[in-house]
PDB file of C-alpha atoms in Angstrom:
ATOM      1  CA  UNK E 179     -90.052  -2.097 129.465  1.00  0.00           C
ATOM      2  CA  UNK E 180     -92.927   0.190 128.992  1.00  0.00           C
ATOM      3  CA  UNK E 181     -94.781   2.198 132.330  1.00  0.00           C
ATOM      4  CA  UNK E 182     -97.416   4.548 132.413  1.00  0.00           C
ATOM      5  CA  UNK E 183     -98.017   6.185 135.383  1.00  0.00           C
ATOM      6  CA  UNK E 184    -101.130   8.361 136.724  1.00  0.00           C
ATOM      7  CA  UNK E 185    -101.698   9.805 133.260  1.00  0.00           C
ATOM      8  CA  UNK E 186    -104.112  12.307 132.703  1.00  0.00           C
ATOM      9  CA  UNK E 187    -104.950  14.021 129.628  1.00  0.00           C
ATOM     10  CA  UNK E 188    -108.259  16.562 128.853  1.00  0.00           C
ATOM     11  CA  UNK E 189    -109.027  17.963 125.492  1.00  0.00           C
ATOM     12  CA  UNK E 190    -110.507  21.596 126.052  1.00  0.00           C
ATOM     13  CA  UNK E 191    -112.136  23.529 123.980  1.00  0.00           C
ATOM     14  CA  UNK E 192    -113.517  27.632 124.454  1.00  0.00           C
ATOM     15  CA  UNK E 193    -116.287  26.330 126.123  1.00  0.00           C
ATOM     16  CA  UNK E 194    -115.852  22.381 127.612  1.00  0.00           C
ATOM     17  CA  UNK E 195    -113.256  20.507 128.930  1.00  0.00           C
ATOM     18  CA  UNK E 196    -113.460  16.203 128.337  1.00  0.00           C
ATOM     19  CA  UNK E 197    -111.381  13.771 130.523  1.00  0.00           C
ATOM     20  CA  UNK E 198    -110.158  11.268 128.142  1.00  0.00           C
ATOM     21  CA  UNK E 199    -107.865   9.491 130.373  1.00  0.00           C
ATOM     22  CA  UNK E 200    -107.674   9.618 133.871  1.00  0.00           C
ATOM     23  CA  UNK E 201    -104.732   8.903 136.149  1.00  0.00           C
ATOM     24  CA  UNK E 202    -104.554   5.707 134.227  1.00  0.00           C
ATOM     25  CA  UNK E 203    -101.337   3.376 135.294  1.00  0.00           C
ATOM     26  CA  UNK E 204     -99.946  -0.150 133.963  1.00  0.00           C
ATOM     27  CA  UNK E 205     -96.880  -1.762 132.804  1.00  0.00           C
ATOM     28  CA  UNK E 206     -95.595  -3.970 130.233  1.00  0.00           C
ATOM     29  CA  UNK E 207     -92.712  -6.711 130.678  1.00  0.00           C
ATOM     30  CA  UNK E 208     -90.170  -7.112 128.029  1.00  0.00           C
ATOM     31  CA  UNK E 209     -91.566  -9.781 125.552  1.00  0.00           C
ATOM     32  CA  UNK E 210     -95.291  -9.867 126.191  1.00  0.00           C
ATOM     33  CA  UNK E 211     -97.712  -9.285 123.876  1.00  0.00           C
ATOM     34  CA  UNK E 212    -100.689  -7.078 125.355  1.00  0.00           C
ATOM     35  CA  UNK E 213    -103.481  -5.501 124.235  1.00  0.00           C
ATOM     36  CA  UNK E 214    -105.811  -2.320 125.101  1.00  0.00           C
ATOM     37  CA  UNK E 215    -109.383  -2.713 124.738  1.00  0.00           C
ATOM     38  CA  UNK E 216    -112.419  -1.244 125.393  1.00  0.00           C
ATOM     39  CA  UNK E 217    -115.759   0.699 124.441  1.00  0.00           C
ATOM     40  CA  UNK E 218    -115.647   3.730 121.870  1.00  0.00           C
ATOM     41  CA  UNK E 219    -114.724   6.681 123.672  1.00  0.00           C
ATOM     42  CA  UNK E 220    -112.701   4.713 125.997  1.00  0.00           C
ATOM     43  CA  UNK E 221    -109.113   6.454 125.551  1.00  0.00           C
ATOM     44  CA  UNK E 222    -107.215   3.925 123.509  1.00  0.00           C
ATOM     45  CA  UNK E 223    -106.232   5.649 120.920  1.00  0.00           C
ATOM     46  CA  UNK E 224    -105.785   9.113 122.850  1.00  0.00           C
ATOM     47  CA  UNK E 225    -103.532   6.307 125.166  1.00  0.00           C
ATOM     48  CA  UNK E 226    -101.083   5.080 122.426  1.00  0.00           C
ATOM     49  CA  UNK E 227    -100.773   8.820 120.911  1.00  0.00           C
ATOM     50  CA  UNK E 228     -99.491   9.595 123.952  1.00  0.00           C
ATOM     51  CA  UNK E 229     -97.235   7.111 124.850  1.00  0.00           C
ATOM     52  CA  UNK E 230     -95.662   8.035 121.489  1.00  0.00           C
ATOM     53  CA  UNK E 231     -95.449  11.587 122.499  1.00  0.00           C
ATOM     54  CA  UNK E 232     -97.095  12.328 119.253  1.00  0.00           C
ATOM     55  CA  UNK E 233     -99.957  14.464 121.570  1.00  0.00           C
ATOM     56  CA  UNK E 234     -98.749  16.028 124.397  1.00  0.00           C
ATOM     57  CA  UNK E 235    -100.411  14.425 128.015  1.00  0.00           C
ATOM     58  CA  UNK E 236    -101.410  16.818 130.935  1.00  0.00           C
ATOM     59  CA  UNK E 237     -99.455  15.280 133.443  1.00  0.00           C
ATOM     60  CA  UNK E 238     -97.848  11.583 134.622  1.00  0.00           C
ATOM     61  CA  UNK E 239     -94.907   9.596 134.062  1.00  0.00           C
ATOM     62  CA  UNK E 240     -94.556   7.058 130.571  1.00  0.00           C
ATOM     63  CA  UNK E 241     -90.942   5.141 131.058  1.00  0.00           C
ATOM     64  CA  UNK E 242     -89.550   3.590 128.317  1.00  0.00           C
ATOM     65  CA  UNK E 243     -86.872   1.364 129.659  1.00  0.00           C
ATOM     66  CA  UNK E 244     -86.357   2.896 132.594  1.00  0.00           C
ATOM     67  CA  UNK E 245     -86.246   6.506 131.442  1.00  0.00           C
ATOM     68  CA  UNK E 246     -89.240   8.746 130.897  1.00  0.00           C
ATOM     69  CA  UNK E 247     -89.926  10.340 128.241  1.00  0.00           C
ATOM     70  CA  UNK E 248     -92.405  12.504 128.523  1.00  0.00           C
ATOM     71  CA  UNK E 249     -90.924  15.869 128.244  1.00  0.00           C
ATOM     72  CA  UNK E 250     -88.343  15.218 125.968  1.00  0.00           C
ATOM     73  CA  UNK E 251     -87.825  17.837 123.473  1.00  0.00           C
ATOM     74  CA  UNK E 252     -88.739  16.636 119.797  1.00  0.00           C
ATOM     75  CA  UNK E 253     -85.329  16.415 118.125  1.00  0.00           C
ATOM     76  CA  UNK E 254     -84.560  13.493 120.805  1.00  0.00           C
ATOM     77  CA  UNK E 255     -88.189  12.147 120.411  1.00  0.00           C
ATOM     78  CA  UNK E 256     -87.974  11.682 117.078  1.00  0.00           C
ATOM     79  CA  UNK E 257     -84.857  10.301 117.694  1.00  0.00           C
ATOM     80  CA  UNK E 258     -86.293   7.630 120.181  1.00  0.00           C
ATOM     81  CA  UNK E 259     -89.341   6.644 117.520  1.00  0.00           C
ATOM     82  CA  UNK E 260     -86.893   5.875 114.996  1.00  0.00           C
ATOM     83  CA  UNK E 261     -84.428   3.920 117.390  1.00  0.00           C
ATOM     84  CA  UNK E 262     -86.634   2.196 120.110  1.00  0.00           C
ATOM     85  CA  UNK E 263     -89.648   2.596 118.857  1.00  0.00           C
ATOM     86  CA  UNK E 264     -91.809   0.679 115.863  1.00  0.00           C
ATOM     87  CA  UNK E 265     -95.088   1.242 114.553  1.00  0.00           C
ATOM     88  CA  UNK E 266     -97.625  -0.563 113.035  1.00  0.00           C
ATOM     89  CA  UNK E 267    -100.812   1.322 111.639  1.00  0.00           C
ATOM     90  CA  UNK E 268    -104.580   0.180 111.166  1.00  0.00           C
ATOM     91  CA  UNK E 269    -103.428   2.133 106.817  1.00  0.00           C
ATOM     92  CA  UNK E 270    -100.366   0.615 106.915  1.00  0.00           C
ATOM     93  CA  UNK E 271     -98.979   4.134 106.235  1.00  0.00           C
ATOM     94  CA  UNK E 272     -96.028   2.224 103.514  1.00  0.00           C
ATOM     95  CA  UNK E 273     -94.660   4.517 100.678  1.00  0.00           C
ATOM     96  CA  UNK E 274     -96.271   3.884  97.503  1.00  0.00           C
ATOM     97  CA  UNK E 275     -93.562   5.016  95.579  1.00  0.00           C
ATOM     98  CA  UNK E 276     -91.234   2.231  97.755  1.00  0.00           C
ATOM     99  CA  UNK E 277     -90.669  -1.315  97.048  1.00  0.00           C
ATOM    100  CA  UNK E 278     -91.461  -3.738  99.735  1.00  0.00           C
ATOM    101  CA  UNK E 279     -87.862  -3.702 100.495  1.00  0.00           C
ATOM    102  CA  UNK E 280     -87.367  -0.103 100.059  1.00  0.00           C
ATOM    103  CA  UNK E 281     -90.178   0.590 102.904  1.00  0.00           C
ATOM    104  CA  UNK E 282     -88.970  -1.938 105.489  1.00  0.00           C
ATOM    105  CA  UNK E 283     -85.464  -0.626 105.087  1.00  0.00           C
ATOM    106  CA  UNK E 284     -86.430   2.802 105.635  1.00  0.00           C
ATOM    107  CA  UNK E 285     -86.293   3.150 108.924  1.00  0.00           C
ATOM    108  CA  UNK E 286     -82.201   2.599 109.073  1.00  0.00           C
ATOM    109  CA  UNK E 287     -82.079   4.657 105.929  1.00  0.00           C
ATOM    110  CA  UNK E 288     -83.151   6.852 108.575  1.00  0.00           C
ATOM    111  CA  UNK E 289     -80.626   6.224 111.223  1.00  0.00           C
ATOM    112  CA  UNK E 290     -78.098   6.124 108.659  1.00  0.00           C
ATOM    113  CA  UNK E 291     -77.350   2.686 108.941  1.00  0.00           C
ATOM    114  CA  UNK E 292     -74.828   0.980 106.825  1.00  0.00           C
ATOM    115  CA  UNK E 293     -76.281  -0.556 103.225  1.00  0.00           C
ATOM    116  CA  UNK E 294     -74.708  -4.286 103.505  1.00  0.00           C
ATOM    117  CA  UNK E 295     -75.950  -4.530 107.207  1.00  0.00           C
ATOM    118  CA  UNK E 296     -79.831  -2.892 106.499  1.00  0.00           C
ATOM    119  CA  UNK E 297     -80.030  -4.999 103.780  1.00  0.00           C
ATOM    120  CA  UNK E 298     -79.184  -8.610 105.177  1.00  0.00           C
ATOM    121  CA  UNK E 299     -81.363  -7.657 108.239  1.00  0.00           C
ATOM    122  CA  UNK E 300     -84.525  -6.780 105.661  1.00  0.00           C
ATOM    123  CA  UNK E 301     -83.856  -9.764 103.498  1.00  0.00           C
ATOM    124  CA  UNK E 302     -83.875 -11.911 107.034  1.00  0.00           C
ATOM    125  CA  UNK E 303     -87.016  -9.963 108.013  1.00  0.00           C
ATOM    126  CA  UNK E 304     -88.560 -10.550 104.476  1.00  0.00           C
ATOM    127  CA  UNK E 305     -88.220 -14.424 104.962  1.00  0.00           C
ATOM    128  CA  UNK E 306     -89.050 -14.477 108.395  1.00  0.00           C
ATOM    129  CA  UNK E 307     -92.419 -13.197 107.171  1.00  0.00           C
ATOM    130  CA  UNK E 308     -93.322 -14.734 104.312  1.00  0.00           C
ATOM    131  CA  UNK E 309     -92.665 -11.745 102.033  1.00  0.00           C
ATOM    132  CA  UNK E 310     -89.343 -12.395 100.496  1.00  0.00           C
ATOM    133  CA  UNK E 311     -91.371 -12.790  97.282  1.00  0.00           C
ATOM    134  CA  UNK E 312     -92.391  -9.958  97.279  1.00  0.00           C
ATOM    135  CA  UNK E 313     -89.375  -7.690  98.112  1.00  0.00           C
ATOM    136  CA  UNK E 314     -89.788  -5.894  94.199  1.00  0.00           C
ATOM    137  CA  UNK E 315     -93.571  -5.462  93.975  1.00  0.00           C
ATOM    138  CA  UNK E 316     -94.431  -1.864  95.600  1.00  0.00           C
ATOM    139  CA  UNK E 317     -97.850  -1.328  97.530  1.00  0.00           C
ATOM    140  CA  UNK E 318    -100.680  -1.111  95.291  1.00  0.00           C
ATOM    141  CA  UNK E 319     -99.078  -4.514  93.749  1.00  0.00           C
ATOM    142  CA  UNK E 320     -99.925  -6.476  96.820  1.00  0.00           C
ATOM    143  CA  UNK E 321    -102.691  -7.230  99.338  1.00  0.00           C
ATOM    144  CA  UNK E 322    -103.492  -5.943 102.575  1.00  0.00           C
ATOM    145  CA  UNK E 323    -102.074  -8.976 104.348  1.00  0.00           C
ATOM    146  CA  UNK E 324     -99.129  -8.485 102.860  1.00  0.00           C
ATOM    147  CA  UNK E 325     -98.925  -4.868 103.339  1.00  0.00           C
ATOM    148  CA  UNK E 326     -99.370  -4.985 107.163  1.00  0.00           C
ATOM    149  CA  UNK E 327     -96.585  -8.016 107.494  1.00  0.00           C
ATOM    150  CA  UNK E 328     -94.443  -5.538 105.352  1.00  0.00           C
ATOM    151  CA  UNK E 329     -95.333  -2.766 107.805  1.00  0.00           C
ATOM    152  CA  UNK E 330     -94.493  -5.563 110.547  1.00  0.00           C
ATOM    153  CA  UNK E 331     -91.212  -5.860 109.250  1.00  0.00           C
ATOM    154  CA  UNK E 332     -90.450  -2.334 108.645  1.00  0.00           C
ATOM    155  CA  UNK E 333     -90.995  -1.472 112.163  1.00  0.00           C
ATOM    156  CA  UNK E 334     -88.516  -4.518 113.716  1.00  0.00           C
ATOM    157  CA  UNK E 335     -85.995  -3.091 111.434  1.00  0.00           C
ATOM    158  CA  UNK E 336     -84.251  -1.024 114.375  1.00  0.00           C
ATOM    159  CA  UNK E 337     -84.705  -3.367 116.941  1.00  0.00           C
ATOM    160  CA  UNK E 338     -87.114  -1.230 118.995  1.00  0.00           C
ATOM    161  CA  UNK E 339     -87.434  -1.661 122.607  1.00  0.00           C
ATOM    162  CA  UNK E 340     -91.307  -1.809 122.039  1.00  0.00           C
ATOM    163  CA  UNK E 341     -93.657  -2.384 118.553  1.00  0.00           C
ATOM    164  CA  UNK E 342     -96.962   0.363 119.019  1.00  0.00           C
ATOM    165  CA  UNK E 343     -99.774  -1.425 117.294  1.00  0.00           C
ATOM    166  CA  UNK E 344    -102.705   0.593 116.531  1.00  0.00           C
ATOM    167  CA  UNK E 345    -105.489  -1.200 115.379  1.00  0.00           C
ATOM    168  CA  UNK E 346    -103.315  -3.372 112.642  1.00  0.00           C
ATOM    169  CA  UNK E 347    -106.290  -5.740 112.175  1.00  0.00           C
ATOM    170  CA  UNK E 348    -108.841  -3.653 111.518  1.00  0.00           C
ATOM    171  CA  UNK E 349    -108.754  -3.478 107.467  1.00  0.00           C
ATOM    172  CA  UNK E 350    -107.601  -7.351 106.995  1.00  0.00           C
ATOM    173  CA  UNK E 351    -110.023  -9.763 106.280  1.00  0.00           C
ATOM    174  CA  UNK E 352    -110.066 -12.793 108.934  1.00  0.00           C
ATOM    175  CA  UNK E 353    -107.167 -15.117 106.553  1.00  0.00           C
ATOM    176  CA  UNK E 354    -104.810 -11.545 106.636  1.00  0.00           C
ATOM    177  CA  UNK E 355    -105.790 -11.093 110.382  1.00  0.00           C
ATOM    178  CA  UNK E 356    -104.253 -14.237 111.163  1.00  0.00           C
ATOM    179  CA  UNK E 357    -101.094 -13.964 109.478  1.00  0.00           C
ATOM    180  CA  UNK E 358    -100.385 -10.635 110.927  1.00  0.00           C
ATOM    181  CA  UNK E 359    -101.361 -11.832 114.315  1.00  0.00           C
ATOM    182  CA  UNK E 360     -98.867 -14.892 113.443  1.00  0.00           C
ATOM    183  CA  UNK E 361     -95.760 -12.134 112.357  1.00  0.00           C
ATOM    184  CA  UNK E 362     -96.477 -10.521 115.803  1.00  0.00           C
ATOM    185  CA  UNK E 363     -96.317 -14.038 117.665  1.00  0.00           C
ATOM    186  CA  UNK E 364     -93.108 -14.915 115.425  1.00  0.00           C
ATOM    187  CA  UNK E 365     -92.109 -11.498 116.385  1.00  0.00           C
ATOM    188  CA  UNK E 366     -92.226 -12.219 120.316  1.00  0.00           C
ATOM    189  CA  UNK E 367     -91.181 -15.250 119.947  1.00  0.00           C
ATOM    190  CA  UNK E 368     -88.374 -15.197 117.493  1.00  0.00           C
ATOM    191  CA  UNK E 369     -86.566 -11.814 118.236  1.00  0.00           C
ATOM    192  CA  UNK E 370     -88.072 -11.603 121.688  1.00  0.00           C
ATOM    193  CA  UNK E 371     -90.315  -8.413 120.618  1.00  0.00           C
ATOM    194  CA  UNK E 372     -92.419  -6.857 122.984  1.00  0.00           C
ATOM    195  CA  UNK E 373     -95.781  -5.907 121.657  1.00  0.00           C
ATOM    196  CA  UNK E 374     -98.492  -2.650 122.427  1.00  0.00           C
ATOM    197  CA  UNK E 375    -101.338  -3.418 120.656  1.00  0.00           C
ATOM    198  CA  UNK E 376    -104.535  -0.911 120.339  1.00  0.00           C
ATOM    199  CA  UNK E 377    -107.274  -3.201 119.084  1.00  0.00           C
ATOM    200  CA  UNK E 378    -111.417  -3.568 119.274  1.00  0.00           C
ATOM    201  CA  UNK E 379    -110.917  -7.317 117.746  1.00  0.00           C
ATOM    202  CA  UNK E 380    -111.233  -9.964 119.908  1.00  0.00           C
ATOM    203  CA  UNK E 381    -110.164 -12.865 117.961  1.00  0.00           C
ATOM    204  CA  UNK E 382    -106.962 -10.757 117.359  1.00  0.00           C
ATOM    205  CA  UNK E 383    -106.536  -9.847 121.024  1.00  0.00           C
ATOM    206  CA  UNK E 384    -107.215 -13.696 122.102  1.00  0.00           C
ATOM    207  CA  UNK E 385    -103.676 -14.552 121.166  1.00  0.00           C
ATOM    208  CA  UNK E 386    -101.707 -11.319 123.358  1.00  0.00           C
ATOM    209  CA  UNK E 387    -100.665 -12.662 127.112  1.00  0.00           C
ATOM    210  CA  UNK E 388    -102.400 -10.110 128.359  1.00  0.00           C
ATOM    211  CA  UNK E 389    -105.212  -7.941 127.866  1.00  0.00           C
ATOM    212  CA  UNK E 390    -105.638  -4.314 129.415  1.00  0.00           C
ATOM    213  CA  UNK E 391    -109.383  -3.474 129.470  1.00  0.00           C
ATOM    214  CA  UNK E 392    -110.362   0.332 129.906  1.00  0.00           C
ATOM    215  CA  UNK E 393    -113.519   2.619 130.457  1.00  0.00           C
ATOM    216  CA  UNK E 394    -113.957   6.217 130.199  1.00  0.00           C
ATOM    217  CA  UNK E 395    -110.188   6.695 130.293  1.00  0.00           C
ATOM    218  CA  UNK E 396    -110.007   4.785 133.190  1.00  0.00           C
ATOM    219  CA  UNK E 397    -108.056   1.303 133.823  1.00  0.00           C
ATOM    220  CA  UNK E 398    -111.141  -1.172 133.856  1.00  0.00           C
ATOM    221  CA  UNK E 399    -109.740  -4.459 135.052  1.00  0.00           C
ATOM    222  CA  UNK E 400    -107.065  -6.396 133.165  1.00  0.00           C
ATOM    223  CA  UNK E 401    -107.268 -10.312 131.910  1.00  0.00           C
ATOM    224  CA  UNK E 402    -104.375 -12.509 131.310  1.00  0.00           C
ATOM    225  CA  UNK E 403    -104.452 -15.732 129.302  1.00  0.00           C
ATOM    226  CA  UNK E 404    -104.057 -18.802 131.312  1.00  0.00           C
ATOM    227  CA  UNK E 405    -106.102 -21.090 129.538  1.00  0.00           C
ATOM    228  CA  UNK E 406    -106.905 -21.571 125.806  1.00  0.00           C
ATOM    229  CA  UNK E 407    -107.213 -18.699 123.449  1.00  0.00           C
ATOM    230  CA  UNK E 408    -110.880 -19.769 122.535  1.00  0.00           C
ATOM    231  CA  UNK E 409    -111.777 -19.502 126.393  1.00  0.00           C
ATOM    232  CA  UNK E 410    -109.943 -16.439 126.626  1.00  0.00           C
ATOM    233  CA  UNK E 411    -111.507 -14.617 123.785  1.00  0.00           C
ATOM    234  CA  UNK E 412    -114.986 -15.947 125.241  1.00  0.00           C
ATOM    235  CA  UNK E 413    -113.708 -14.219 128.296  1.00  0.00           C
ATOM    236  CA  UNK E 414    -112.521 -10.878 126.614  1.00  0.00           C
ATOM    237  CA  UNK E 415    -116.226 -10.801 124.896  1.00  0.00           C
ATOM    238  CA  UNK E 416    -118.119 -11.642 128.219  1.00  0.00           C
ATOM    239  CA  UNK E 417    -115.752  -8.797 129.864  1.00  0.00           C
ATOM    240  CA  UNK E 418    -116.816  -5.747 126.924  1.00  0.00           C
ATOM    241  CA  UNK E 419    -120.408  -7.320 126.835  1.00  0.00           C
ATOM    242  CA  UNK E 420    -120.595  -5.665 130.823  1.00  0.00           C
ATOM    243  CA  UNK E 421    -118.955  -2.617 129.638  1.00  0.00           C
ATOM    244  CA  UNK E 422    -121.627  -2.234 126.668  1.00  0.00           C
ATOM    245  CA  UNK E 423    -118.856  -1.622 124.147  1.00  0.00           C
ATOM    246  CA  UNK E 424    -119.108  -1.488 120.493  1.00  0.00           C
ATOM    247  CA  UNK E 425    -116.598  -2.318 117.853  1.00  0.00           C
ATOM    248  CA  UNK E 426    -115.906   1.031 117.036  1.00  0.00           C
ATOM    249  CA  UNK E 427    -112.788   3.345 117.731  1.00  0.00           C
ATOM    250  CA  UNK E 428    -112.968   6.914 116.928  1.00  0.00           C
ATOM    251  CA  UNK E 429    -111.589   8.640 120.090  1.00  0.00           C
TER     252      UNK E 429
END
């Protein structure tokens, strides 16, 4: 579904160039659920901004489906984020002036979908995820929990061939983490979604098949889940407790 081969990509400046990822390659099946993890300064988030296409990468190969899509020029880019594409950000990024229904159904809005058919898939979303409630608050009426399962929703609207998670945990309190971890997992397992998660949480990464670990932009070692989630986030936390890494995630 989604392969990234030998990427590089430096940030230069007048005076220094920094490596940020380097000739980094994995895959990811259709319907897993994997994560990225690693230090500060690490090259998640420089990874996932690439694999969008939203920064440009020095060179390599990232095929979605088959087809890369590196190069692509950005009327059929943006084309491809709004078709096979969904994202799911750490601010949820939802339009305050939007309903909860409004915002999931934006995205075919978008693709000009037709109204009877974007709205029976959002109502079917909205229930799928708790939030049919909901569907007539906007934003600032509801919690952050909420919010992110909306943003969930929003980005499943299209049917994408892979959800980009960047850090969707990491303004939820533990209760919120765990029902956005559980619309991810209902995701997968109900509409056979594959997930790309960016994350420095543990707990939240303890529930994703696999886990791909990285340091200083360079693929680390990668751990898959075989046992129980508590054994696998002890080993996730033994694994970044040898790296030295920190919860934070500013690159």
């Amino acid at each position: 579904m989604l392969q990234v081969k030998n990427l590089n990509k430096t940030y230069t400046t007048e005076t220094t160039s920094y490596p940020v990822l380097k000739n980094l390659s994995f895959q990811v099946q259709k319907g897993e659920f994997v994560a990225v993890m690693g230090p500060s300064g690490s090259g998640k988030t420089t990874l996932l901004n690439c694999i969008s296409c939203f920064i440009p990468h020095d060179d390599g190969q990232i095929l979605l489906n088959g087809k890369d899509i590196s190069n692509l020029p950005e009327r059929k880019m943006a084309k491809i984020r709004n078709r096979n594409l969904g994202f799911v950000f750490q601010d949820f990024m939802l339009l305050d002036g939007l309903t909860v229904f409004e915002n999931i159904c934006l995205p075919q809005v978008i693709a000009k979908k037709g109204i009877a058919q974007m709205e029976e898939k959002a109502r079917r979303l909205c229930k799928m995820f708790s939030i049919d409630k909901l569907m007539e608050k906007y934003p600032a009426e509801i919690s952050g929990g909420e919010k992110q399962r909306t943003a969930v929703a929003r980005a499943l609207m299209n049917q994408p061939y892979i959800l980009l998670a960047d850090e969707p945990t990491g303004n939820l309190d533990s209760k919120s983490c765990k029902a956005v971890i559980d619309a991810f997992l209902q995701a997968k397992n109900e509409m056979k979604a594959t997930i790309f998660m960016v994350t420095h949480d543990s707990y939240a990464a303890s529930f994703c098949d696999r886990v791909v670990v990285l340091k200083d932009g360079c693929f680390y070692t990668e751990l898959s889940r075989t046992g129980s989630r508590r054994d696998f986030m002890d080993e996730l936390l033994n694994t970044l407790r040898e790296l030295g890494g920190g919860s934070d995630d500013d690159e």
